[in-house]
């Protein structure tokens, strides 16, 4: 997915000579090196200084530049949340914040480096748009789309390799969720690399005659409430899936909307109020319940709750 | 020395005095606010808005304007009063400070009032924002300059020093920072709470050109700005302005308790009397 970001950034940089990238000593790690090679004058490396990263970016944006501010999600928005709130969101400066290495799949680096709270942190801020693409292709499209957006925006993606599940022709639009598979019994609504696991779970459920709709929410804010409400109305039961704390993440966003507009039973698959630890991404996903099996279990439970199962 | 006549300097003193009177009545009316820092910076703000800045109150978004970033947003009464006297909005509006529906928010809020470049109040961010602006100005060969006003206690914020390094790396010679060295903060004197010692040596070590002045002496203030504006200076400039917190109101001067404090009716009247007399005899 970092490659998708890297390529999207280069393309966006070719299309907009006002595009500036600000980074904090992680140019290679976030794969900004390609962009830096082509546009050396449009990259600022300000060292290990994440508070400066977003505040300098706010100043640059105020002079009409299209700024991307990139670091690991745990440090930006993790360390500099209040600076983002004041100088980007209250000011309404269209800085594009890039949080790489999001989620437990950051793996061997351990709990300190696994951002499991960044969606919550960014979702609560007025004016902020929150993107969480599902694969390489979608990350590339999202990067290009956010470059054209004149609003504060946050994009998160994991470090790990993720299977490509969309195609070049798959539609992508900020603010729109995509139904990847139709189904009538239950809706599995997922974000990021967990969309792939939602698909695997849905295929397996088919064999037990459970028809699951799969929805990819690549824009967490603003939420595509039309698609979510339709899913609730059509299937009456919902499972949400994310590599993020259940508290404050995608599941919360969907529950907030549906509880006020079309209440149906919801089960949430995600990190359950815990910190991670070192391990291979697959080992950690197993231990922390980010698996196909966990999704299937959640579907069984939610169907029982909705009195359909 | 500067080219400003004694006559002009007297005019500036009168404006600063008027601004101080406004600060007192604004904070009285609001029932809360930050008098000491606001009063202490009245001379510097007067010099900026009435001599130094390239700006047009009727066209506050002019792309070629100099940018003034107030990092320590809590002293906004002095900026609001300066903006009003410079013609950005009616002086009468000053009495709406901190009131519901007013453009004069308790801390500056971009978009609420003409002439406010950025939202501030949370300390330690302004210099970074000013750096971002100066980076663009320098890269795009613009003539405009960036002035960043900071408090001394902001030197206790890590974010400030991140910006100090940035300005040096990119040799932002279009950036002029001013520190209000009044040696007070919320809990006491700065040197007691968390000593900053020599800011001059610190900034110099980070590659900045530093001038230290009496922040109430217009000749020194104007001279320092003229010098700092000179692009022959290779990098960023800092003016350390030694000021008296509460300046002009005897019972507020040098008392950290007046960092944030409401003003009673009696206190207001006493303060206004002192200020009026100062300008009669000054
Ligand atoms: C990040 C942040 N922390 C705390 C505060 C609360 N606060 C407001 S002013 C201030 C310090 C005051 O000292 P100084 O900035 O030197 O201002 P002066 O009293 O000289 O006006 C503090 C701690 C704040 N505004 N921002
Ligand atoms: Mg102070």
Coordinates of C-alpha atoms and ligand atoms in Angstrom, one line a residue:
Chain A
X1 CA 0.0 0.0 0.0
X2 CA 3.0 2.3 0.6
X3 CA 3.8 1.8 -3.1
X4 CA 0.3 2.9 -4.0
X5 CA 0.9 6.0 -1.9
X6 CA 4.3 6.6 -3.5
X7 CA 3.0 6.3 -7.0
X8 CA -0.1 8.3 -6.3
X9 CA 2.1 11.0 -4.8
X10 CA 4.4 11.2 -7.9
X11 CA 1.4 11.4 -10.2
X12 CA -0.2 14.1 -8.1
X13 CA 3.1 15.9 -8.0
X14 CA 3.3 15.8 -11.8
X15 CA -0.2 17.2 -12.1
X16 CA 0.3 20.0 -9.5
X17 CA 3.5 21.9 -9.3
X18 CA 2.3 23.4 -6.0
X19 CA 2.4 20.1 -4.3
X20 CA 5.0 20.1 -1.4
X21 CA 5.8 17.1 0.8
X22 CA 7.0 17.6 4.3
X23 CA 8.5 14.7 6.2
X24 CA 10.1 14.0 9.5
X25 CA 13.1 11.7 8.9
X26 CA 11.1 8.8 7.4
X27 CA 11.4 9.6 3.7
X28 CA 12.4 6.1 2.7
X29 CA 10.3 4.3 5.2
X30 CA 7.1 5.9 3.9
X31 CA 8.4 5.7 0.3
X32 CA 8.6 9.3 -0.5
X33 CA 12.0 8.7 -2.0
X34 CA 10.6 8.4 -5.5
X35 CA 8.9 11.8 -5.2
X36 CA 12.0 13.3 -3.7
X37 CA 14.2 12.0 -6.6
X38 CA 11.9 13.6 -9.2
X39 CA 11.1 16.8 -7.2
X40 CA 13.9 17.4 -4.8
X41 CA 13.0 21.1 -4.4
X42 CA 9.5 20.1 -3.3
X43 CA 10.5 18.0 -0.3
X44 CA 11.1 19.4 3.2
X45 CA 12.7 17.0 5.7
X46 CA 12.5 18.7 9.0
X47 CA 13.9 16.0 11.2
X48 CA 12.3 14.0 14.0
X49 CA 9.9 16.8 14.9
X50 CA 6.2 15.8 14.4
X51 CA 4.8 18.8 16.1
X52 CA 6.8 21.0 13.7
X53 CA 5.7 18.7 10.8
X54 CA 2.0 19.7 11.0
X55 CA 2.5 23.3 12.2
X56 CA 5.0 24.1 9.4
X57 CA 2.6 22.4 7.0
X58 CA -0.2 24.6 8.2
X59 CA 1.9 27.7 7.5
X60 CA 2.8 26.4 4.0
X61 CA -0.8 25.7 3.2
X62 CA -1.8 29.2 4.3
X63 CA 0.3 30.5 1.4
X64 CA -1.6 28.5 -1.2
X65 CA 0.5 25.4 -1.5
X66 CA -0.8 21.8 -1.6
X67 CA 1.0 20.2 1.4
X68 CA 1.4 16.5 2.3
X69 CA 2.7 16.0 5.8
X70 CA 3.9 12.4 6.2
X71 CA 5.0 10.3 9.1
X72 CA 4.0 7.1 11.0
X73 CA 0.4 7.2 12.2
X74 CA 1.5 6.7 15.8
X75 CA 3.5 10.0 15.7
X76 CA 1.3 12.0 13.4
X77 CA -1.5 12.3 14.4
X78 CA -0.4 10.4 17.6
X79 CA 2.0 13.0 19.0
X80 CA 0.8 16.2 17.5
X81 CA -3.0 16.0 17.8
X82 CA -3.6 19.3 19.4
X83 CA -1.4 21.1 16.8
X84 CA -3.5 19.4 14.1
X85 CA -6.6 20.5 15.9
X86 CA -5.6 24.2 16.3
X87 CA -3.4 25.0 13.3
X88 CA -5.0 22.7 10.6
X89 CA -8.6 22.1 11.6
X90 CA -9.7 25.3 13.4
X91 CA -7.7 27.3 10.8
X92 CA -9.2 25.0 8.1
X93 CA -5.9 24.8 6.2
X94 CA -6.0 22.0 3.6
X95 CA -3.0 20.0 4.9
X96 CA -3.0 16.3 3.8
X97 CA -1.8 14.2 6.7
X98 CA -0.3 10.9 5.9
X99 CA -0.2 8.2 8.6
X100 CA 1.8 5.2 7.5
X101 CA 2.4 2.0 9.6
X102 CA -1.2 2.1 10.9
X103 CA -2.6 -0.8 12.7
X104 CA -1.4 -3.9 14.5
X105 CA 0.1 -5.3 11.3
X106 CA 3.1 -2.9 12.0
X107 CA 4.2 -6.1 13.7
X108 CA 7.7 -6.7 15.0
X109 CA 8.2 -3.0 16.1
X110 CA 5.8 -3.8 19.0
X111 CA 3.0 -1.9 20.8
X112 CA 4.7 1.5 20.7
X113 CA 4.6 1.7 16.9
X114 CA 1.2 0.2 16.2
X115 CA -1.3 3.0 15.7
X116 CA -4.6 1.6 16.9
X117 CA -6.2 4.9 17.8
X118 CA -5.5 7.2 14.8
X119 CA -9.0 6.9 13.2
X120 CA -10.6 7.9 16.5
X121 CA -8.2 10.8 16.9
X122 CA -8.9 12.2 13.5
X123 CA -12.5 11.4 13.3
X124 CA -13.5 13.6 16.2
X125 CA -12.0 16.7 14.6
X126 CA -14.4 19.1 12.8
X127 CA -13.3 19.8 9.2
X128 CA -11.1 16.7 9.0
X129 CA -11.7 14.0 6.3
X130 CA -10.5 10.5 7.1
X131 CA -9.5 8.0 4.5
X132 CA -8.5 4.3 5.0
X133 CA -8.0 2.6 1.6
X134 CA -8.0 -1.2 1.3
X135 CA -5.2 -2.0 -1.1
X136 CA -2.4 -0.8 -3.3
X137 CA -4.7 0.4 -6.1
X138 CA -7.1 2.2 -3.8
X139 CA -4.3 3.9 -1.9
X140 CA -3.0 5.3 -5.1
X141 CA -6.4 6.5 -6.1
X142 CA -7.0 8.0 -2.7
X143 CA -3.7 9.8 -2.7
X144 CA -4.5 11.4 -6.1
X145 CA -8.0 12.3 -5.0
X146 CA -6.8 13.8 -1.7
X147 CA -4.3 15.9 -3.6
X148 CA -7.2 17.5 -5.5
X149 CA -9.1 18.2 -2.3
X150 CA -8.9 21.7 -0.8
X151 CA -9.7 20.5 2.8
X152 CA -7.8 19.0 5.7
X153 CA -7.6 15.3 5.2
X154 CA -6.0 12.3 6.9
X155 CA -5.1 9.0 5.2
X156 CA -3.9 5.9 7.0
X157 CA -2.5 2.7 5.6
X158 CA -0.5 -0.2 7.0
X159 CA 3.1 -1.1 6.5
X160 CA 2.5 -4.7 5.6
X161 CA 1.9 -6.1 2.1
X162 CA -1.8 -6.5 1.4
X163 CA -3.4 -8.5 -1.4
X164 CA -4.8 -6.4 -4.3
X165 CA -8.6 -6.8 -4.2
X166 CA -9.8 -3.9 -6.3
X167 CA -9.2 -3.3 -10.0
X168 CA -8.0 -0.4 -12.0
X169 CA -11.6 0.2 -13.0
X170 CA -13.0 0.0 -9.5
X171 CA -14.7 3.3 -8.7
X172 CA -13.2 5.5 -6.0
X173 CA -14.6 8.7 -4.7
X174 CA -13.9 10.4 -1.4
X175 CA -17.1 10.0 0.6
X176 CA -18.4 6.9 -1.2
X177 CA -18.4 3.4 0.1
X178 CA -18.3 0.5 -2.3
X179 CA -20.4 -2.6 -2.2
X180 CA -18.0 -5.3 -3.2
X181 CA -20.4 -8.2 -3.0
X182 CA -24.2 -8.2 -2.7
X183 CA -25.9 -10.2 0.0
X184 CA -29.2 -10.1 2.0
X185 CA -28.6 -11.8 5.3
X186 CA -25.9 -9.7 6.9
X187 CA -23.6 -6.9 5.9
X188 CA -19.9 -7.0 6.7
X189 CA -18.6 -3.5 6.6
X190 CA -14.8 -3.3 6.7
X191 CA -12.0 -0.8 6.2
X192 CA -8.3 -1.0 5.2
X193 CA -6.6 -4.3 4.8
X194 CA -9.5 -6.0 6.7
X195 CA -11.7 -5.7 3.6
X196 CA -9.9 -8.6 2.2
X197 CA -10.7 -10.7 5.3
X198 CA -14.3 -9.6 5.0
X199 CA -14.4 -11.0 1.5
X200 CA -12.9 -14.3 2.6
X201 CA -15.4 -14.6 5.4
X202 CA -18.3 -13.9 3.0
X203 CA -17.2 -16.6 0.6
X204 CA -17.0 -19.1 3.4
X205 CA -20.4 -18.1 4.7
X206 CA -21.8 -18.7 1.2
X207 CA -21.1 -22.4 1.8
X208 CA -23.4 -22.3 4.8
X209 CA -26.1 -20.6 2.8
X210 CA -25.5 -17.2 4.5
X211 CA -25.6 -14.4 2.0
X212 CA -23.3 -11.7 3.2
X213 CA -23.0 -8.2 1.7
X214 CA -19.4 -6.9 1.7
X215 CA -18.9 -3.1 1.9
X216 CA -15.5 -1.4 1.7
X217 CA -15.5 1.9 3.7
X218 CA -12.5 3.8 2.4
X219 CA -13.8 7.1 3.6
X220 CA -14.5 6.9 7.3
X221 CA -15.4 10.5 7.5
X222 CA -17.7 11.7 6.0
X223 CA -19.4 8.3 6.2
X224 CA -21.4 7.1 3.2
X225 CA -24.5 6.9 5.3
X226 CA -26.7 6.1 2.2
X227 CA -24.9 2.8 1.6
X228 CA -24.7 2.0 5.3
X229 CA -28.4 2.7 5.9
X230 CA -29.3 0.6 2.8
X231 CA -27.3 -2.2 4.2
X232 CA -29.1 -2.0 7.5
X233 CA -32.5 -1.9 5.8
X234 CA -31.7 -4.7 3.4
X235 CA -29.9 -7.1 5.7
X236 CA -30.9 -6.1 9.3
X237 CA -27.6 -7.2 10.8
X238 CA -24.1 -5.7 10.6
X239 CA -20.6 -6.7 11.4
X240 CA -17.8 -4.1 11.2
X241 CA -14.2 -5.0 10.8
X242 CA -11.1 -2.8 11.3
X243 CA -7.4 -2.9 12.3
X244 CA -8.0 -0.3 15.0
X245 CA -9.5 0.0 18.5
X246 CA -13.2 -0.8 18.5
X247 CA -13.6 2.3 20.6
X248 CA -13.8 5.3 18.3
X249 CA -13.1 3.6 15.0
X250 CA -15.2 2.5 12.0
X251 CA -17.5 0.3 14.1
X252 CA -18.3 3.3 16.4
X253 CA -18.9 5.6 13.4
X254 CA -21.4 3.1 12.0
X255 CA -23.1 2.5 15.3
X256 CA -23.4 6.2 15.9
X257 CA -25.2 6.7 12.6
X258 CA -27.4 3.6 12.7
X259 CA -28.5 3.9 16.3
X260 CA -30.0 7.3 15.5
X261 CA -31.4 6.4 12.1
X262 CA -32.0 2.7 11.6
X263 CA -31.0 0.6 14.6
X264 CA -30.1 -3.0 13.9
X265 CA -27.8 -5.4 15.8
X266 CA -24.1 -4.7 15.2
X267 CA -21.0 -6.8 16.1
X268 CA -17.6 -5.2 15.9
X269 CA -14.4 -7.0 15.0
X270 CA -11.3 -5.0 15.9
X271 CA -8.9 -4.5 18.7
X272 CA -10.6 -4.8 22.0
X273 CA -9.2 -2.1 24.3
X274 CA -5.7 -3.6 24.3
X275 CA -2.2 -2.7 23.2
X276 CA -0.4 -4.9 20.8
X277 CA 3.1 -6.6 21.0
X278 CA 5.8 -7.8 18.7
X279 CA 5.2 -10.5 16.2
X280 CA 4.6 -11.2 12.6
X281 CA 1.4 -9.5 11.3
X282 CA -0.4 -12.9 10.9
X283 CA 0.5 -14.0 14.4
X284 CA -0.8 -10.7 15.8
X285 CA -4.0 -10.8 13.8
X286 CA -4.6 -14.3 15.1
X287 CA -4.0 -13.3 18.7
X288 CA -6.0 -10.1 18.5
X289 CA -8.9 -11.5 16.6
X290 CA -8.5 -9.9 13.2
X291 CA -9.3 -13.0 11.2
X292 CA -11.8 -14.5 8.9
X293 CA -12.8 -16.9 11.6
X294 CA -13.5 -14.0 14.0
X295 CA -15.7 -12.3 11.4
X296 CA -17.6 -15.5 10.8
X297 CA -18.2 -15.8 14.6
X298 CA -19.4 -12.3 14.7
X299 CA -21.8 -12.9 11.8
X300 CA -23.3 -16.0 13.6
X301 CA -23.8 -13.9 16.8
X302 CA -25.3 -10.9 15.1
X303 CA -27.7 -13.1 13.1
X304 CA -28.8 -14.7 16.4
X305 CA -29.3 -11.2 17.8
X306 CA -31.4 -10.1 14.8
X307 CA -33.4 -13.3 15.2
X308 CA -32.6 -14.3 11.7
X309 CA -30.2 -17.0 12.4
Chain B
X1 CA 20.0 55.1 14.8
X2 CA 16.7 55.5 13.1
X3 CA 15.3 58.1 10.8
X4 CA 12.2 58.7 12.8
X5 CA 11.6 62.2 14.0
X6 CA 10.9 63.1 17.6
X7 CA 7.5 64.2 16.4
X8 CA 6.7 60.8 14.8
X9 CA 7.9 59.0 17.9
X10 CA 5.7 61.1 20.1
X11 CA 2.7 60.2 17.8
X12 CA 3.6 56.5 18.2
X13 CA 3.7 56.9 21.9
X14 CA 0.2 58.4 21.9
X15 CA -1.1 55.5 19.8
X16 CA 0.4 53.0 22.2
X17 CA -1.1 54.8 25.1
X18 CA -4.5 54.7 23.5
X19 CA -4.1 51.0 22.9
X20 CA -3.2 50.5 26.5
X21 CA -6.3 52.3 27.6
X22 CA -8.3 50.1 25.2
X23 CA -6.7 47.0 26.7
X24 CA -7.8 48.0 30.2
X25 CA -11.4 48.8 29.3
X26 CA -11.7 45.7 27.0
X27 CA -10.6 43.3 29.7
X28 CA -12.7 45.1 32.3
X29 CA -15.8 44.7 30.0
X30 CA -15.0 41.1 29.2
X31 CA -14.6 40.1 32.8
X32 CA -11.5 38.1 32.1
X33 CA -8.4 38.2 30.0
X34 CA -4.6 38.7 30.1
X35 CA -3.6 42.3 30.9
X36 CA 0.1 42.0 31.7
X37 CA 1.5 40.6 28.5
X38 CA -1.0 42.7 26.4
X39 CA 0.1 46.0 28.1
X40 CA 3.8 45.1 27.8
X41 CA 3.6 44.6 24.1
X42 CA 1.7 47.7 23.2
X43 CA 4.8 49.6 22.0
X44 CA 6.0 46.8 19.8
X45 CA 2.5 46.3 18.2
X46 CA 2.3 50.0 17.6
X47 CA 5.6 50.1 15.9
X48 CA 4.6 47.1 13.7
X49 CA 1.2 48.2 12.6
X50 CA 2.0 51.9 12.3
X51 CA 5.5 51.8 10.8
X52 CA 7.0 48.4 10.0
X53 CA 4.3 46.2 8.4
X54 CA 3.5 46.3 4.8
X55 CA -0.3 45.9 5.0
X56 CA -3.6 47.3 3.9
X57 CA -6.4 47.2 6.4
X58 CA -8.9 47.5 3.6
X59 CA -7.5 44.5 1.8
X60 CA -6.4 42.1 4.6
X61 CA -6.0 39.2 2.3
X62 CA -3.6 40.9 -0.1
X63 CA -1.2 38.1 -1.2
X64 CA 1.7 40.5 -1.0
X65 CA 1.1 41.6 2.6
X66 CA 3.6 41.0 5.4
X67 CA 2.4 38.3 7.7
X68 CA 2.1 38.9 11.4
X69 CA 1.7 35.7 13.4
X70 CA 0.8 36.1 17.1
X71 CA 1.9 32.9 18.6
X72 CA 1.1 33.7 22.2
X73 CA -2.6 34.3 21.4
X74 CA -3.6 35.2 25.0
X75 CA -2.3 38.7 24.5
X76 CA -4.7 39.3 21.6
X77 CA -6.3 42.4 23.2
X78 CA -3.2 44.3 22.2
X79 CA -3.5 43.0 18.6
X80 CA -7.2 43.6 18.4
X81 CA -6.7 47.2 19.6
X82 CA -3.9 47.7 17.2
X83 CA -5.9 46.3 14.3
X84 CA -8.9 48.6 15.2
X85 CA -6.7 51.7 15.3
X86 CA -5.1 50.7 12.1
X87 CA -8.5 50.6 10.4
X88 CA -9.3 46.9 10.1
X89 CA -12.6 47.3 12.0
X90 CA -14.4 50.0 14.1
X91 CA -12.8 50.8 17.5
X92 CA -16.2 50.4 19.1
X93 CA -16.1 46.7 18.4
X94 CA -13.2 46.4 20.9
X95 CA -15.8 46.3 23.7
X96 CA -17.2 43.0 22.4
X97 CA -14.0 41.1 23.4
X98 CA -14.8 37.6 24.6
X99 CA -18.6 38.1 24.0
X100 CA -21.0 35.8 22.2
X101 CA -21.2 36.6 18.5
X102 CA -18.0 38.8 18.5
X103 CA -15.2 38.5 16.1
X104 CA -12.9 39.3 19.0
X105 CA -12.6 35.7 20.3
X106 CA -11.0 35.0 23.6
X107 CA -8.0 33.7 21.7
X108 CA -7.5 34.7 18.0
X109 CA -9.6 32.5 15.7
X110 CA -8.8 32.7 12.0
X111 CA -11.8 33.7 9.9
X112 CA -13.6 35.6 12.8
X113 CA -11.8 38.9 12.3
X114 CA -9.9 40.6 9.4
X115 CA -6.1 40.7 10.0
X116 CA -5.9 37.5 12.0
X117 CA -3.5 35.2 10.1
X118 CA -3.9 32.2 12.3
X119 CA -5.7 30.7 15.2
X120 CA -3.6 30.7 18.3
X121 CA -3.6 30.4 22.1
X122 CA -2.2 26.9 22.5
X123 CA 1.4 28.0 23.0
X124 CA 4.4 26.9 20.9
X125 CA 2.9 26.6 17.4
X126 CA 3.2 30.1 15.9
X127 CA 6.9 30.0 15.0
X128 CA 6.4 26.8 13.1
X129 CA 3.6 28.3 11.1
X130 CA 5.6 31.4 10.5
X131 CA 8.4 29.1 9.3
X132 CA 6.1 27.4 6.8
X133 CA 5.0 30.8 5.5
X134 CA 8.6 32.1 5.3
X135 CA 9.7 29.0 3.5
X136 CA 7.1 29.6 0.8
X137 CA 8.0 33.3 0.6
X138 CA 11.6 32.6 0.2
X139 CA 11.2 29.8 -2.3
X140 CA 8.8 31.8 -4.4
X141 CA 11.1 34.9 -4.2
X142 CA 8.4 37.0 -2.6
X143 CA 9.1 40.4 -1.1
X144 CA 6.8 40.0 1.9
X145 CA 8.2 39.1 5.3
X146 CA 6.9 37.1 8.2
X147 CA 6.8 38.6 11.7
X148 CA 6.3 36.1 14.5
X149 CA 5.5 37.4 18.0
X150 CA 6.1 35.0 20.9
X151 CA 6.2 35.0 24.7
X152 CA 9.1 34.0 26.7
X153 CA 7.4 31.0 28.3
X154 CA 6.9 29.6 24.8
X155 CA 10.6 28.8 25.0
X156 CA 9.6 26.0 27.4
X157 CA 7.6 24.3 24.6
X158 CA 9.5 21.7 22.6
X159 CA 7.7 22.7 19.4
X160 CA 9.3 26.1 19.5
X161 CA 12.8 24.7 19.3
X162 CA 11.8 22.4 16.4
X163 CA 10.9 25.6 14.6
X164 CA 14.1 27.4 15.6
X165 CA 16.1 24.6 14.0
X166 CA 14.0 24.7 10.9
X167 CA 14.4 28.4 10.3
X168 CA 18.2 28.0 10.5
X169 CA 18.3 25.0 8.1
X170 CA 16.3 26.8 5.5
X171 CA 18.1 30.2 6.2
X172 CA 14.8 32.0 6.4
X173 CA 16.1 35.6 6.3
X174 CA 12.6 36.8 5.6
X175 CA 11.5 35.7 9.1
X176 CA 11.7 38.1 12.0
X177 CA 10.7 36.7 15.4
X178 CA 10.1 38.8 18.5
X179 CA 10.1 37.4 22.0
X180 CA 8.3 39.3 24.8
X181 CA 11.0 38.8 27.4
X182 CA 8.8 39.9 30.4
X183 CA 10.0 37.2 32.7
X184 CA 6.5 36.3 33.9
X185 CA 4.2 33.3 33.2
X186 CA 1.2 31.8 34.9
X187 CA 2.9 30.3 38.0
X188 CA 5.5 32.9 38.7
X189 CA 8.6 34.4 37.1
X190 CA 10.0 32.5 34.1
X191 CA 13.4 32.1 35.7
X192 CA 11.7 30.4 38.7
X193 CA 9.3 28.2 36.9
X194 CA 11.7 26.9 34.3
X195 CA 14.7 29.0 33.6
X196 CA 15.5 30.0 30.0
X197 CA 18.7 31.9 31.0
X198 CA 20.2 33.5 27.9
X199 CA 17.8 33.3 25.0
X200 CA 20.3 35.3 23.1
X201 CA 23.0 32.6 23.4
X202 CA 20.5 29.9 22.7
X203 CA 19.2 31.4 19.5
X204 CA 22.7 32.4 18.4
X205 CA 23.8 28.8 18.9
X206 CA 21.0 27.8 16.5
X207 CA 22.2 30.1 13.8
X208 CA 20.0 33.1 14.4
X209 CA 20.9 36.8 14.3
X210 CA 19.8 38.2 17.7
X211 CA 19.2 41.8 18.9
X212 CA 18.3 42.6 22.4
X213 CA 16.3 45.8 23.0
X214 CA 14.3 47.8 25.5
X215 CA 10.8 46.9 24.3
X216 CA 9.4 50.3 25.3
X217 CA 12.0 52.5 23.6
X218 CA 10.6 53.3 20.1
X219 CA 14.0 54.2 18.7
X220 CA 15.4 50.8 19.7
X221 CA 12.3 49.0 18.5
X222 CA 12.2 50.6 15.1
X223 CA 16.0 50.4 14.7
X224 CA 15.9 46.6 15.5
X225 CA 13.2 46.0 13.0
X226 CA 15.0 48.0 10.3
X227 CA 18.1 46.0 10.9
X228 CA 16.3 42.6 10.9
X229 CA 14.5 43.4 7.7
X230 CA 17.8 43.7 5.9
X231 CA 18.1 40.6 3.8
X232 CA 21.9 40.9 3.9
X233 CA 21.4 39.0 7.1
X234 CA 21.9 35.4 6.1
X235 CA 19.3 33.7 8.3
X236 CA 16.4 34.3 10.6
X237 CA 16.4 37.2 13.0
X238 CA 15.3 37.4 16.6
X239 CA 14.5 40.5 18.5
X240 CA 14.5 39.9 22.3
X241 CA 12.3 42.7 23.6
X242 CA 12.9 43.2 27.3
X243 CA 9.5 44.5 28.5
X244 CA 7.7 45.3 31.7
X245 CA 4.6 43.2 32.1
X246 CA 1.7 45.5 32.9
X247 CA 3.6 48.5 31.5
X248 CA 1.9 51.8 32.1
X249 CA -0.2 50.7 35.1
X250 CA 1.8 50.9 38.3
X251 CA 0.0 48.3 40.3
X252 CA 0.2 45.7 37.4
X253 CA 3.8 46.2 36.5
X254 CA 6.1 43.3 37.0
X255 CA 3.5 41.2 38.9
X256 CA 3.0 37.8 37.4
X257 CA -0.5 37.6 39.0
X258 CA -1.6 40.0 36.3
X259 CA -0.7 37.5 33.6
X260 CA -4.4 36.5 33.6
X261 CA -6.8 38.5 35.8
X262 CA -10.1 40.3 35.6
X263 CA -10.1 44.0 36.2
X264 CA -12.5 45.6 38.7
X265 CA -14.2 48.9 38.0
X266 CA -12.0 50.7 40.6
X267 CA -8.9 49.1 39.1
X268 CA -10.0 50.2 35.6
X269 CA -10.5 53.8 36.7
X270 CA -7.2 53.9 38.5
X271 CA -5.4 52.4 35.5
X272 CA -7.1 54.8 33.0
X273 CA -6.2 57.8 35.1
X274 CA -2.6 56.8 35.2
X275 CA -2.5 56.2 31.5
X276 CA -4.1 59.5 30.7
X277 CA -1.7 61.3 32.9
X278 CA 1.3 59.6 31.3
X279 CA 0.4 61.0 27.9
X280 CA -0.2 64.5 29.3
X281 CA 3.2 64.6 30.9
X282 CA 5.2 62.0 28.8
Ligands
LIG1 C1 0.2 24.5 25.0 C2 -0.4 25.4 26.1 N1 -0.2 25.0 27.4 C3 -0.7 25.8 28.4 C4 -1.4 26.9 28.1 C5 -1.9 27.8 29.3 N2 -1.2 29.1 29.4 C6 -1.7 30.2 28.9 S1 -0.5 31.4 29.0 C7 0.6 30.4 29.7 C8 2.0 30.9 30.0 C9 2.1 32.4 30.2 O1 3.5 32.8 30.1 P1 3.9 33.6 28.8 O2 3.5 32.8 27.6 O3 5.3 34.1 29.0 O4 2.9 34.9 28.8 P2 2.8 36.2 29.6 O5 2.4 35.9 31.0 O6 4.2 36.8 29.7 O7 1.8 37.0 28.9 C10 0.1 29.2 29.9 C11 0.8 28.1 30.6 C12 -1.5 27.3 26.8 N3 -2.2 28.4 26.4 N4 -1.0 26.5 25.8
LIG2 MG1 6.1 35.9 29.8

